[in-house]
XYZ file of N, CA and C in Angstrom:
738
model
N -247.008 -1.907 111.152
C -246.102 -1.330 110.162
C -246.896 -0.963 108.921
N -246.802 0.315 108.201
C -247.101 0.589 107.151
C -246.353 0.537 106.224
N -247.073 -0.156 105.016
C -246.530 -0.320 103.603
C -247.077 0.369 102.420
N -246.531 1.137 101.738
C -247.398 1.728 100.469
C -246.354 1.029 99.354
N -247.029 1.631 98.094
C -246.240 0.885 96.974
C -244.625 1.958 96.461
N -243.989 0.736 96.656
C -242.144 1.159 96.646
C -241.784 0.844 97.947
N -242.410 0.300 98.765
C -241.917 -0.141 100.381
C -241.155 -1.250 100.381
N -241.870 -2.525 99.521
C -240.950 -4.231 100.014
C -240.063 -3.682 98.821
N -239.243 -4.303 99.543
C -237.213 -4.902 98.754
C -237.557 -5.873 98.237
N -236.491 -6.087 97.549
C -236.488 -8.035 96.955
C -236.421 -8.948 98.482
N -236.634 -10.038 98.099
C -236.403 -11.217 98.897
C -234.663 -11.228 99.228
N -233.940 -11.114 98.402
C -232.713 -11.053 99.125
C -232.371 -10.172 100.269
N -232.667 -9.072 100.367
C -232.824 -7.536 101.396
C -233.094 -8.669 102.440
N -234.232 -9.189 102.181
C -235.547 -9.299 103.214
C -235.408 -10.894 103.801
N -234.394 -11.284 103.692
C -233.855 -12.786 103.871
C -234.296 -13.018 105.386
N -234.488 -14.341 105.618
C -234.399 -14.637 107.200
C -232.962 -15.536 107.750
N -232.516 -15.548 108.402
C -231.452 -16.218 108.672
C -231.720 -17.487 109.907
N -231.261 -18.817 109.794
C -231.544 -19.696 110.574
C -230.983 -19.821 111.960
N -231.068 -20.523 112.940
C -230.476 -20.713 113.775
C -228.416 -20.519 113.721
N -228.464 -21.149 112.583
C -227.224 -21.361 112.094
C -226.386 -20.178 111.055
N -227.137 -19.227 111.208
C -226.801 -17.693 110.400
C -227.115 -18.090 108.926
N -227.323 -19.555 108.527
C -227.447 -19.361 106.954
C -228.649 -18.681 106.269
N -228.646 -17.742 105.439
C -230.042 -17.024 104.929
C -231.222 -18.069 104.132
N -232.453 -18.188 104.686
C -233.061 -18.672 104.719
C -234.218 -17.986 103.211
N -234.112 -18.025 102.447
C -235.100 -18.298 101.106
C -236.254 -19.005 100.965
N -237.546 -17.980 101.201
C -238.634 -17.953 101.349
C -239.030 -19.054 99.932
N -240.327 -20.239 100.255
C -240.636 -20.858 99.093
C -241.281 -20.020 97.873
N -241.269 -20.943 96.843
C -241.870 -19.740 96.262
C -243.086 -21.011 95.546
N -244.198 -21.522 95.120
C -244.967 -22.329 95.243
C -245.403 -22.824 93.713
N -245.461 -21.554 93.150
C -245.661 -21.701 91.310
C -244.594 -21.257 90.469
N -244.126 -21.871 89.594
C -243.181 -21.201 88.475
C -243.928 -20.287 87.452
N -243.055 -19.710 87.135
C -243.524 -18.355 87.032
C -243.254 -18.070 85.200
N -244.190 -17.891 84.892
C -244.564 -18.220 83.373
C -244.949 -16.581 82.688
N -245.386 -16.881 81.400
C -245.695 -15.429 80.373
C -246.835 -15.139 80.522
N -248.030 -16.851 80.951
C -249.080 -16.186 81.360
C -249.379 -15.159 82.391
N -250.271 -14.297 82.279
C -250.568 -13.406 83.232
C -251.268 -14.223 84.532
N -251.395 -13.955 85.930
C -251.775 -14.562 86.447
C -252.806 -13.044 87.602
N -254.127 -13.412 87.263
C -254.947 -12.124 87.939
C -256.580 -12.544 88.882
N -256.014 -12.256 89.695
C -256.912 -12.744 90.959
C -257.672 -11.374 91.508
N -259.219 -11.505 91.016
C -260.463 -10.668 91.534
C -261.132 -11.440 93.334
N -261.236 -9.718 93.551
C -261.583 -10.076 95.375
C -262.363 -9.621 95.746
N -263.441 -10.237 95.324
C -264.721 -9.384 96.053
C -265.818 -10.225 96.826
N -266.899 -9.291 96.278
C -268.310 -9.896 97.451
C -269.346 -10.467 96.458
N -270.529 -10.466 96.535
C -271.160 -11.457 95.529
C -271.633 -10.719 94.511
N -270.926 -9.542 94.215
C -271.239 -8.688 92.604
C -269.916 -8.990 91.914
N -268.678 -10.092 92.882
C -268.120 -10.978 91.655
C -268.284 -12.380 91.750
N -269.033 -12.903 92.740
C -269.572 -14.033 92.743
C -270.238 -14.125 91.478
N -271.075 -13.287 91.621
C -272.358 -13.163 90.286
C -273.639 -13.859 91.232
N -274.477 -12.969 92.283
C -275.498 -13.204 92.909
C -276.827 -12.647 92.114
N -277.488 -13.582 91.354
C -278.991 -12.907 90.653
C -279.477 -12.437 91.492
N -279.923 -11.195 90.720
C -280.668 -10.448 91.397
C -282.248 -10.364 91.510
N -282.528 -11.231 90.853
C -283.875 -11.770 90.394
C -283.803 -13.223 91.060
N -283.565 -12.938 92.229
C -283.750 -14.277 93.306
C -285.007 -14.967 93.803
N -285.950 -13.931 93.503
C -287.590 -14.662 93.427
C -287.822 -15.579 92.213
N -287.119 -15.607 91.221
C -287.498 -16.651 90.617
C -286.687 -17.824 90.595
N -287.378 -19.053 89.913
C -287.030 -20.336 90.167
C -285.923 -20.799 89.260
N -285.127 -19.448 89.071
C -283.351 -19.834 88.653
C -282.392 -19.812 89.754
N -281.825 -20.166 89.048
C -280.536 -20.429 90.280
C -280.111 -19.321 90.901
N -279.434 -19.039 91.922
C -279.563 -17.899 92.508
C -278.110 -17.042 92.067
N -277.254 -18.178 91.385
C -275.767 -17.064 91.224
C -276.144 -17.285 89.286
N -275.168 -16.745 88.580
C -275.534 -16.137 86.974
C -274.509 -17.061 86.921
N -274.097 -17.822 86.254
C -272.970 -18.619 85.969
C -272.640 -18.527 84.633
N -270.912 -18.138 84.353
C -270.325 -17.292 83.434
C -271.325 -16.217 82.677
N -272.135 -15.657 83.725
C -272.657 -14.071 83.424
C -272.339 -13.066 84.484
N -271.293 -13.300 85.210
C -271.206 -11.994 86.242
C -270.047 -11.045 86.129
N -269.377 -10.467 86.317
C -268.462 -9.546 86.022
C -267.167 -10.096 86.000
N -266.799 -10.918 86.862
C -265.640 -12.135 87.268
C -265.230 -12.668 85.294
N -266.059 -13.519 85.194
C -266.482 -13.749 83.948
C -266.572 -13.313 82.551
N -267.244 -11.921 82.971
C -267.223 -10.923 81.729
C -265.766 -10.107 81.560
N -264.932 -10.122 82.872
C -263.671 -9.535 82.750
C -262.440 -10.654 82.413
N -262.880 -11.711 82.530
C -261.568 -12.989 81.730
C -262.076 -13.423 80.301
N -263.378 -12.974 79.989
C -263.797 -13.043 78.764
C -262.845 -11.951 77.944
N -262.471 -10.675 78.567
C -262.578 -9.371 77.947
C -261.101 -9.272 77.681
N -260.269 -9.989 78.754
C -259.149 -9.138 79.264
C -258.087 -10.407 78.488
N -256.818 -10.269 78.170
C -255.678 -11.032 77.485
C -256.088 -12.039 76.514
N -257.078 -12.572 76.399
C -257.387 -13.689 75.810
C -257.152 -14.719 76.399
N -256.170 -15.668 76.109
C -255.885 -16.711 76.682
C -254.685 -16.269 77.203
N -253.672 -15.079 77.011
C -252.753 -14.992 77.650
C -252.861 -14.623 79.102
N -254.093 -14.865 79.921
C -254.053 -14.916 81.370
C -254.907 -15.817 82.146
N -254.511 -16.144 83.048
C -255.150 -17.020 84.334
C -256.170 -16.010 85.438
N -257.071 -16.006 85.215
C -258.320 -14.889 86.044
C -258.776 -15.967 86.995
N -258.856 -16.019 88.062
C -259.265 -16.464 89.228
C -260.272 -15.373 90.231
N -261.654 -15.969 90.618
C -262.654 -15.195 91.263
C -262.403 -15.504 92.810
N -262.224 -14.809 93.324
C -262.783 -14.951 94.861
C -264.045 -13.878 95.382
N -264.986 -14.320 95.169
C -265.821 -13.799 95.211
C -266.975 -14.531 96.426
N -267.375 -14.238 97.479
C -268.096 -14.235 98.641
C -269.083 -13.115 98.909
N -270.490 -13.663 98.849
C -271.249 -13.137 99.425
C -271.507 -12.792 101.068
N -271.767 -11.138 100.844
C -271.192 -10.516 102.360
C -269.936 -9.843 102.793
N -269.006 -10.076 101.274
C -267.397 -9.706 102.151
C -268.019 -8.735 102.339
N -266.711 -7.886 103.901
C -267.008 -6.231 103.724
C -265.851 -5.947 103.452
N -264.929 -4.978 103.813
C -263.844 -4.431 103.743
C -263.296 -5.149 104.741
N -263.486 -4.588 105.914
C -262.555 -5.114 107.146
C -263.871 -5.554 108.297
N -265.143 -5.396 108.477
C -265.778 -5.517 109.234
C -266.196 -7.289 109.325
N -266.974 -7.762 110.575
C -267.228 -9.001 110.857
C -268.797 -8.878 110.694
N -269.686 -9.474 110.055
C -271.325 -9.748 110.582
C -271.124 -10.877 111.285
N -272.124 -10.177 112.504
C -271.798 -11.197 113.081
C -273.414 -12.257 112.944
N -273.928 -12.296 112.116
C -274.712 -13.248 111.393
C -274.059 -14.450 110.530
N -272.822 -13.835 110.363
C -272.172 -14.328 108.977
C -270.922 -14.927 109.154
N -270.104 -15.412 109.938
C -268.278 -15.806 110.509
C -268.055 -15.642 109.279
N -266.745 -14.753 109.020
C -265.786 -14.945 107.735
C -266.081 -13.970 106.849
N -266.837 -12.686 106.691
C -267.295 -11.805 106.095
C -265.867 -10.728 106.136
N -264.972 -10.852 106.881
C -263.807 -9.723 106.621
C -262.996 -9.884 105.471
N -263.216 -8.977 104.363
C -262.479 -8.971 103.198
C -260.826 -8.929 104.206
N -260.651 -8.375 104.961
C -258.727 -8.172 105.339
C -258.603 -9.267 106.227
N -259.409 -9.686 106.708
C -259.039 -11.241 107.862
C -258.765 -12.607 106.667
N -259.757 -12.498 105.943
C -259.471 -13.676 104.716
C -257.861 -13.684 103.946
N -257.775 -12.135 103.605
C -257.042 -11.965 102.871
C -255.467 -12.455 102.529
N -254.916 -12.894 103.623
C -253.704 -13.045 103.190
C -253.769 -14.914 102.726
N -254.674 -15.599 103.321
C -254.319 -17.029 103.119
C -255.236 -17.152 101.419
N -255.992 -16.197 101.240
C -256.818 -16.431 99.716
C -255.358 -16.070 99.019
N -254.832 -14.846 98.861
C -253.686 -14.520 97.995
C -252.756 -14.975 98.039
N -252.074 -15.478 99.353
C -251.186 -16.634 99.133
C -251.272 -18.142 98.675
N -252.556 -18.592 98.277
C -253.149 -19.902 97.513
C -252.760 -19.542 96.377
N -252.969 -18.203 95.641
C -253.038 -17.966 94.482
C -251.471 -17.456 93.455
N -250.832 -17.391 94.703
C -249.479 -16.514 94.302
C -248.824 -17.688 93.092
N -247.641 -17.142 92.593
C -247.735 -15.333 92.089
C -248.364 -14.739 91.529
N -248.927 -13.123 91.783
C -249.841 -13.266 90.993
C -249.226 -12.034 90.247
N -249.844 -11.563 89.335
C -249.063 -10.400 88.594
C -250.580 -9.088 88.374
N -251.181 -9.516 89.131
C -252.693 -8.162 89.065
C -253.619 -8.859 90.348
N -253.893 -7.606 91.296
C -254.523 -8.358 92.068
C -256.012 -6.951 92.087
N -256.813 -7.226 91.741
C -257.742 -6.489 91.512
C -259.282 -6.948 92.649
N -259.755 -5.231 93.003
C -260.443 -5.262 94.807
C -261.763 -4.797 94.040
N -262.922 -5.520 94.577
C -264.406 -4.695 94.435
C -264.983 -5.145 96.059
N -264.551 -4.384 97.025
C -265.686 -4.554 98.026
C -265.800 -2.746 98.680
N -267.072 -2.838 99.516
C -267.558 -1.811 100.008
C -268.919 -1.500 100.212
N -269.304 -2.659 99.253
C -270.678 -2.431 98.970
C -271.863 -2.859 100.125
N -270.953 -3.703 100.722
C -271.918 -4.630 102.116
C -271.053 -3.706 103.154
N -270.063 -2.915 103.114
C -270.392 -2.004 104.398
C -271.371 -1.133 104.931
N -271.654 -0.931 103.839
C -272.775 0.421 103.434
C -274.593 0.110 103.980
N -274.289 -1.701 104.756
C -275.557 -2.293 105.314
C -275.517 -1.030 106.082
N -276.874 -1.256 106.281
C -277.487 -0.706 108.046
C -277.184 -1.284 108.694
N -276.634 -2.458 108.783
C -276.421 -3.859 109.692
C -274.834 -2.803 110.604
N -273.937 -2.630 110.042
C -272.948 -1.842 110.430
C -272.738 -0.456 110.761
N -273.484 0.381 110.615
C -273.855 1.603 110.861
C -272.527 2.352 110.691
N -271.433 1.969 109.615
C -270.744 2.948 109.434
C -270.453 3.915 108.114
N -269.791 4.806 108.294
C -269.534 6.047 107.637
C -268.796 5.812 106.691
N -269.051 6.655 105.584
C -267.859 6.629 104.487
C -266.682 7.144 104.881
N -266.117 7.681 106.156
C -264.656 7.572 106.161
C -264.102 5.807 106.864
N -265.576 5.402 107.567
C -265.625 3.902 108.242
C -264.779 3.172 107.154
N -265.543 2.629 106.014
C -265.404 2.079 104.979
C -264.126 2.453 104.239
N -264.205 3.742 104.097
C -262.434 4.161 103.635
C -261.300 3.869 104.312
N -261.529 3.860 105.527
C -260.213 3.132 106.949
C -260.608 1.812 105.817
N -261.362 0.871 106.008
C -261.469 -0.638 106.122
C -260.699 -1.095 104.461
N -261.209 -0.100 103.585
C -260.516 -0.581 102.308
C -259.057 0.044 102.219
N -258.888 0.464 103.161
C -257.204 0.843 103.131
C -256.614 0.236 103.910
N -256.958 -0.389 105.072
C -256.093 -1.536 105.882
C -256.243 -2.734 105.396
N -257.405 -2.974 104.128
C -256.984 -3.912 102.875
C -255.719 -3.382 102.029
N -255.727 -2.641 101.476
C -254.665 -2.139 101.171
C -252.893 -2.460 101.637
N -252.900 -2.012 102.511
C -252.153 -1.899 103.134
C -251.489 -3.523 103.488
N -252.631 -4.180 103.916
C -252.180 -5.604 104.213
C -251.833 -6.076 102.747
N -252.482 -5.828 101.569
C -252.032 -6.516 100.673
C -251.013 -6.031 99.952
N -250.273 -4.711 100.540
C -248.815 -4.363 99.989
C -248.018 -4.682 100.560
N -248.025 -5.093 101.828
C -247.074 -5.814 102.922
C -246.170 -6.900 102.005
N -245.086 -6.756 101.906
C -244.190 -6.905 101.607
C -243.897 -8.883 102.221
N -244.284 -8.975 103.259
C -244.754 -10.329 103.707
C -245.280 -10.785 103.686
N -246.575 -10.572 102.913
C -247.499 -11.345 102.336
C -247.253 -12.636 101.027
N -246.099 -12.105 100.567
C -246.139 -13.153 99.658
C -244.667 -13.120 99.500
N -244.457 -14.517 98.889
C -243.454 -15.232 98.946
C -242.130 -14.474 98.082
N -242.108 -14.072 97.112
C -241.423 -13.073 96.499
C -241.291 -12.091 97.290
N -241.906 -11.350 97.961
C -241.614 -10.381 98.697
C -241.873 -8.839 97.961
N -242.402 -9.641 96.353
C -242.643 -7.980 95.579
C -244.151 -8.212 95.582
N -245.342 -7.749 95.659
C -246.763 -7.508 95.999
C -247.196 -6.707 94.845
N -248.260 -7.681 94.145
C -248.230 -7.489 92.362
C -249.118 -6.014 92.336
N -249.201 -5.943 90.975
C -250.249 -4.511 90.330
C -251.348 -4.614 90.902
N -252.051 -3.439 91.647
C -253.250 -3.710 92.056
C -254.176 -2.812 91.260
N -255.223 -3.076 91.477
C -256.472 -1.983 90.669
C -257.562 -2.350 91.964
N -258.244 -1.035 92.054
C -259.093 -0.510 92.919
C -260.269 -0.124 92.543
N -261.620 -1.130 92.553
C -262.900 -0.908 91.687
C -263.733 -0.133 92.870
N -264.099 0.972 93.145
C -265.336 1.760 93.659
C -266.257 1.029 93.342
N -267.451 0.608 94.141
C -268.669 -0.043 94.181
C -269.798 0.450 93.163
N -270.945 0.364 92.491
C -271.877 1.318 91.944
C -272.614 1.862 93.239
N -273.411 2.491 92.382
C -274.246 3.140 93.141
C -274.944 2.346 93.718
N -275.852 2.432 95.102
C -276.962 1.219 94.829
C -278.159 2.181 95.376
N -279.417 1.261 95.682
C -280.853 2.153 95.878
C -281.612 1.404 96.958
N -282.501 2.302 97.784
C -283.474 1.438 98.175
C -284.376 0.926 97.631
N -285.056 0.252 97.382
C -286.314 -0.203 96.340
C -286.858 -1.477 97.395
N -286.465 -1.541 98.888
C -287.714 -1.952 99.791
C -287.325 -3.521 99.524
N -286.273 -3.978 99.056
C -286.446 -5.331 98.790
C -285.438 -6.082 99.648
N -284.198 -5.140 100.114
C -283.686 -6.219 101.759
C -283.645 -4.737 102.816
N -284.161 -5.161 103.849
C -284.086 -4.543 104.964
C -282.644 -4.243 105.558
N -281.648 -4.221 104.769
C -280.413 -4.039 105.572
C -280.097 -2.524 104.835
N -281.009 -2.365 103.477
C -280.129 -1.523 102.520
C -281.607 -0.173 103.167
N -281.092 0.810 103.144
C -282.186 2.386 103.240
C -281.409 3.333 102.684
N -281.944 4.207 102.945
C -281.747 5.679 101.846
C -280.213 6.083 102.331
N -279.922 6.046 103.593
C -278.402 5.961 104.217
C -277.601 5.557 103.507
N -277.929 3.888 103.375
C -277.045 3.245 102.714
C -276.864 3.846 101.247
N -278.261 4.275 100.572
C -277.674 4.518 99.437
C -276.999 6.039 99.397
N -277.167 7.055 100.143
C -276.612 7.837 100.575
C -275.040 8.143 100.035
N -274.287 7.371 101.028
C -273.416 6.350 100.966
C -272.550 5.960 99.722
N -272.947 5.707 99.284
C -272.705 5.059 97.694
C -272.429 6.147 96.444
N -273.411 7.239 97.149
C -272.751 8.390 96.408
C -271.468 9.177 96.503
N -270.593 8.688 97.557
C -269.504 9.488 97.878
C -268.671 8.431 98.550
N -268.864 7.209 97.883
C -267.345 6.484 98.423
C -266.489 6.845 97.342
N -267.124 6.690 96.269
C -265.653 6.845 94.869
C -264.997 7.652 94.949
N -264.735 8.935 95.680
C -263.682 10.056 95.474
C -262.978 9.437 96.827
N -263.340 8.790 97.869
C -262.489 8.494 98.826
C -261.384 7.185 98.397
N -262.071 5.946 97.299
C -261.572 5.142 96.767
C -260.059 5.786 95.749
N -260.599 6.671 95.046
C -259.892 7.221 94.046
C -258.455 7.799 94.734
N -259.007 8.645 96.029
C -257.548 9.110 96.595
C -256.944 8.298 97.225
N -257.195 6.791 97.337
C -256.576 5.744 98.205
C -255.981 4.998 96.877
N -256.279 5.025 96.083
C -255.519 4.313 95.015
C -254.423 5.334 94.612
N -254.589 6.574 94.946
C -253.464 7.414 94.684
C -251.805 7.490 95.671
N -252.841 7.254 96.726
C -251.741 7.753 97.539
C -251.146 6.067 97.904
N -251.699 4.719 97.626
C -251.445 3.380 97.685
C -250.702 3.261 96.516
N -250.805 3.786 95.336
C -250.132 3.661 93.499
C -250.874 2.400 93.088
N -252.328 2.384 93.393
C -252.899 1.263 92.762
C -253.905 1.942 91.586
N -254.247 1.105 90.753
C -254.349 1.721 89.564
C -256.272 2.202 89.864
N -257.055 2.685 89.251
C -258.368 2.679 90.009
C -259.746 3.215 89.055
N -260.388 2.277 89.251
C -261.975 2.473 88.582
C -263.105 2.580 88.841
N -264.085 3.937 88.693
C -265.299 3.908 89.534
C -265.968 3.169 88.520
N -266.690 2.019 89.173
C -268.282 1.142 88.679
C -269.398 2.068 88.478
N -269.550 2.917 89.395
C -270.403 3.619 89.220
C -270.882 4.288 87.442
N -269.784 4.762 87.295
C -269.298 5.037 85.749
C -270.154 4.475 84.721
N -269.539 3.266 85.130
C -270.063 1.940 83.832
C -271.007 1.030 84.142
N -271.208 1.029 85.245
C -272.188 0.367 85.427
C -273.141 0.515 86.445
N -274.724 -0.098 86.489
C -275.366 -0.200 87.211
C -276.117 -1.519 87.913
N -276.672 -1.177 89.194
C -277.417 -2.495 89.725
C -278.593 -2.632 89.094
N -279.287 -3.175 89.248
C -280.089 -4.151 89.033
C -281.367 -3.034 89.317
N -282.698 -2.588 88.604
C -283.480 -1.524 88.687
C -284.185 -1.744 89.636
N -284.830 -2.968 89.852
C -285.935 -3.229 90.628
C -285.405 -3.568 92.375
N -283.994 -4.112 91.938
C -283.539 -4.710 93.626
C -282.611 -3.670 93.827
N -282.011 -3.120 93.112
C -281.032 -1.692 93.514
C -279.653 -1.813 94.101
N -278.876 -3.692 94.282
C -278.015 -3.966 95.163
C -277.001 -4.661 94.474
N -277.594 -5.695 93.764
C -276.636 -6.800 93.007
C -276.986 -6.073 91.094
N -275.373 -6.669 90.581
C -275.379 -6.213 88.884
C -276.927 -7.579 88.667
N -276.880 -7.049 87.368
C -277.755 -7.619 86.284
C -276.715 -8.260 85.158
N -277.341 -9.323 84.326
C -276.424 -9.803 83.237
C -275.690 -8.158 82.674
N -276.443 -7.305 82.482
C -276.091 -5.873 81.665
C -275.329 -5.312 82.322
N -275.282 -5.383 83.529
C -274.353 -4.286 84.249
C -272.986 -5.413 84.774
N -272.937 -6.628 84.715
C -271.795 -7.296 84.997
C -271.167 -7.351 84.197
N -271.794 -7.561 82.595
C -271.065 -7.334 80.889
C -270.357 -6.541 80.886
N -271.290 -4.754 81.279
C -270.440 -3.370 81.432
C -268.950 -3.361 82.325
N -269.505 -3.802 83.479
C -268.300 -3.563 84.392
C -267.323 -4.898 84.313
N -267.226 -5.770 83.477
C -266.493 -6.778 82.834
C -265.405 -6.163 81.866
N -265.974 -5.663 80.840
C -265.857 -4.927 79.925
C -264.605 -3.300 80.308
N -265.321 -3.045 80.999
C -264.506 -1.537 81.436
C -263.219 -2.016 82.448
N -263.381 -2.916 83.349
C -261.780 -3.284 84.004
C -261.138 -4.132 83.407
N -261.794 -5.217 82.059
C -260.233 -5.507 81.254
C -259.832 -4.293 80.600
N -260.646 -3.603 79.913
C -259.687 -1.754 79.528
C -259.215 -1.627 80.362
N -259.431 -1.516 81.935
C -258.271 -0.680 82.989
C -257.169 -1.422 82.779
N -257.310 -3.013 82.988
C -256.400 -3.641 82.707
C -255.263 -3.589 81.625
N -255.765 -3.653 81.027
C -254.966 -3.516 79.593
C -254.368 -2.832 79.512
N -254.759 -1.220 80.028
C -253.843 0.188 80.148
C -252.754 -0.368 81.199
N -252.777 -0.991 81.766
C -252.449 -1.533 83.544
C -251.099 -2.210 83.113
N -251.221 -2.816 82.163
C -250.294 -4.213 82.135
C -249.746 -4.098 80.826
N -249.523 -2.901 80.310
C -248.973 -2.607 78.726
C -247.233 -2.560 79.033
C-alpha cells in the first residue's frame, strides 16, 4: 500500500475492533507536551565518524557532528533532538559484511521507540553510492522513497498521524584513494542525487535540503564531515527547521 502525505486519518477512522466489536485504541506511549520532540536518521555523518581516523583520537567527534550542531542550533531548549545515527546505514540496501545496514528494515522499531515525534528528519544515501552495491542514482532514489513511504504509513505510529519530515541530500563526496569502496563512480553519483531527493520531497510534502549547498566532506578523505562541515550542516537544517515548524 502506498502512502504520501494527506493519506493516514486520525486514529478514530483507523480504529481496530476486538473480537467483541468494541473499537480497540491504539497505545499511545509518551504524553505529549510543548516540547518539540525531533528525531535525526542517519549513517555515521550523524553519528559524527572522524574523519581523521589515522590518528590516535577517538574515532567518532563527540558533541562535534551535525546531530549535535543541529540541537545546539535549533529551539533552544524548547526541543528534545534525538540521533540515530549508524555507521553504514543505506537507504534500503543490506551489506552483507555488515547485518542491519537497511535504513527501511530498522526503521519502524527506531521511530516507534521514539514516538511522538513532531519532526522526523532523513540524511542517508551516502553509503549507497559504495562500489560495494553497484547501484544507480535512480537505485538509491527507489531506496530513499520506500523510506519514505514506510515512514508515512499511517501504521507506523501510534497516533496514526506521521510527523513533519525534512529530507537532507547527502554532500558531495570524492575519491582521494583512502577507502576502496568509494571511486570516481561513486563520486559521480553524488553529483546528481539532490535533484532526485528534491523531487521526492515534493511529491512525499516533506520539507527538503541539499548538504551539498552548505556543506562539505572532509578534503583529504572526501567521505565523512569535518568539525567545519558538521557546524555548517548543523547550522543550515535548524534554519530548515525553524522555517518547518513556525
Amino acid at each position: 500500500m502506498l502512502f504520501k502525505r494527506g493519506d493516514a486519518s486520525d486514529g478514530a477512522n483507523n480504529s481496530i475492533s476486538k473480537a467483541g466489536g468494541a473499537p480497540w485504541a491504539p497505545p499511545v506511549h509518551r504524553e505529549k507536551t510543548s516540547m518539540k520532540n525531533i528525531l535525526l536518521y542517519g549513517d555515521s555523518n550523524t553519528w559524527g565518524f572522524n574523519p581523521d581516523f589515522t590518528s590516535k583520537a577517538i574515532c567518532d567527534l563527540p558533541g562535534k557532528n551535525a546531530g549535535a550542531a543541529f540541537c545546539r542550533n535549533v529551539w533552544d531548549r524548547s526541543a528534545v533532538c534525538s540521533e540515530e545515527g549508524l555507521g553504514g546505514r543505506t537507504t534500503s540496501l543490506e551489506d552483507p559484511a555488515a547485518p542491519g545496514r537497511s535504513g527501511l528494515a530498522l526503521l519502524a522499531p527506531i521511530v516507534q521507540s521514539h514516538q511522538p515525534l513532531d519532526l522526523l528528519v532523513f540524511l542517508l544515501g551516502t553509503n549507497d553510492m559504495k562500489n560495494t552495491y553497484h547501484a544507480s542514482v535512480a537505485d538509491i532514489r527507489r531506496g530513499m522513497e520506500l523510506v519514505l513511504q514506510a515512514a508515512l504509513c499511517p501504521y507506523a505510529w501510534d497516533t496514526r498521524k506521521p510527523p513533519k519530515m525534512l529530507l537532507i541530500s547527502p554532500t558531495y563526496i570524492y575519491d582521494r584513494g583512502v577507502h576502496d569502496f568509494i571511486d570516481a563512480a561513486s563520486a559521480e553519483k553524488s553529483l546528481h542525487l539532490a535533484a532526485h531527493y528534491e523531487q521526492l520531497s515534493k511529491d512525499y510534502g516533506c520539507a527538503f535540503l541539499d548538504a551539498a549547498q552548505v556543506a562539505a566532506p572532509s578534503e583529504w578523505e572526501g567521505l565523512h564531515l569535518d568539525k567545519k562541515g558538521h557546524t555548517a550542516l548543523g547550522r543550515a537544517a535548524a534554519e530548515a527547521v525553524r522555517r518547518l515548524m513556525k
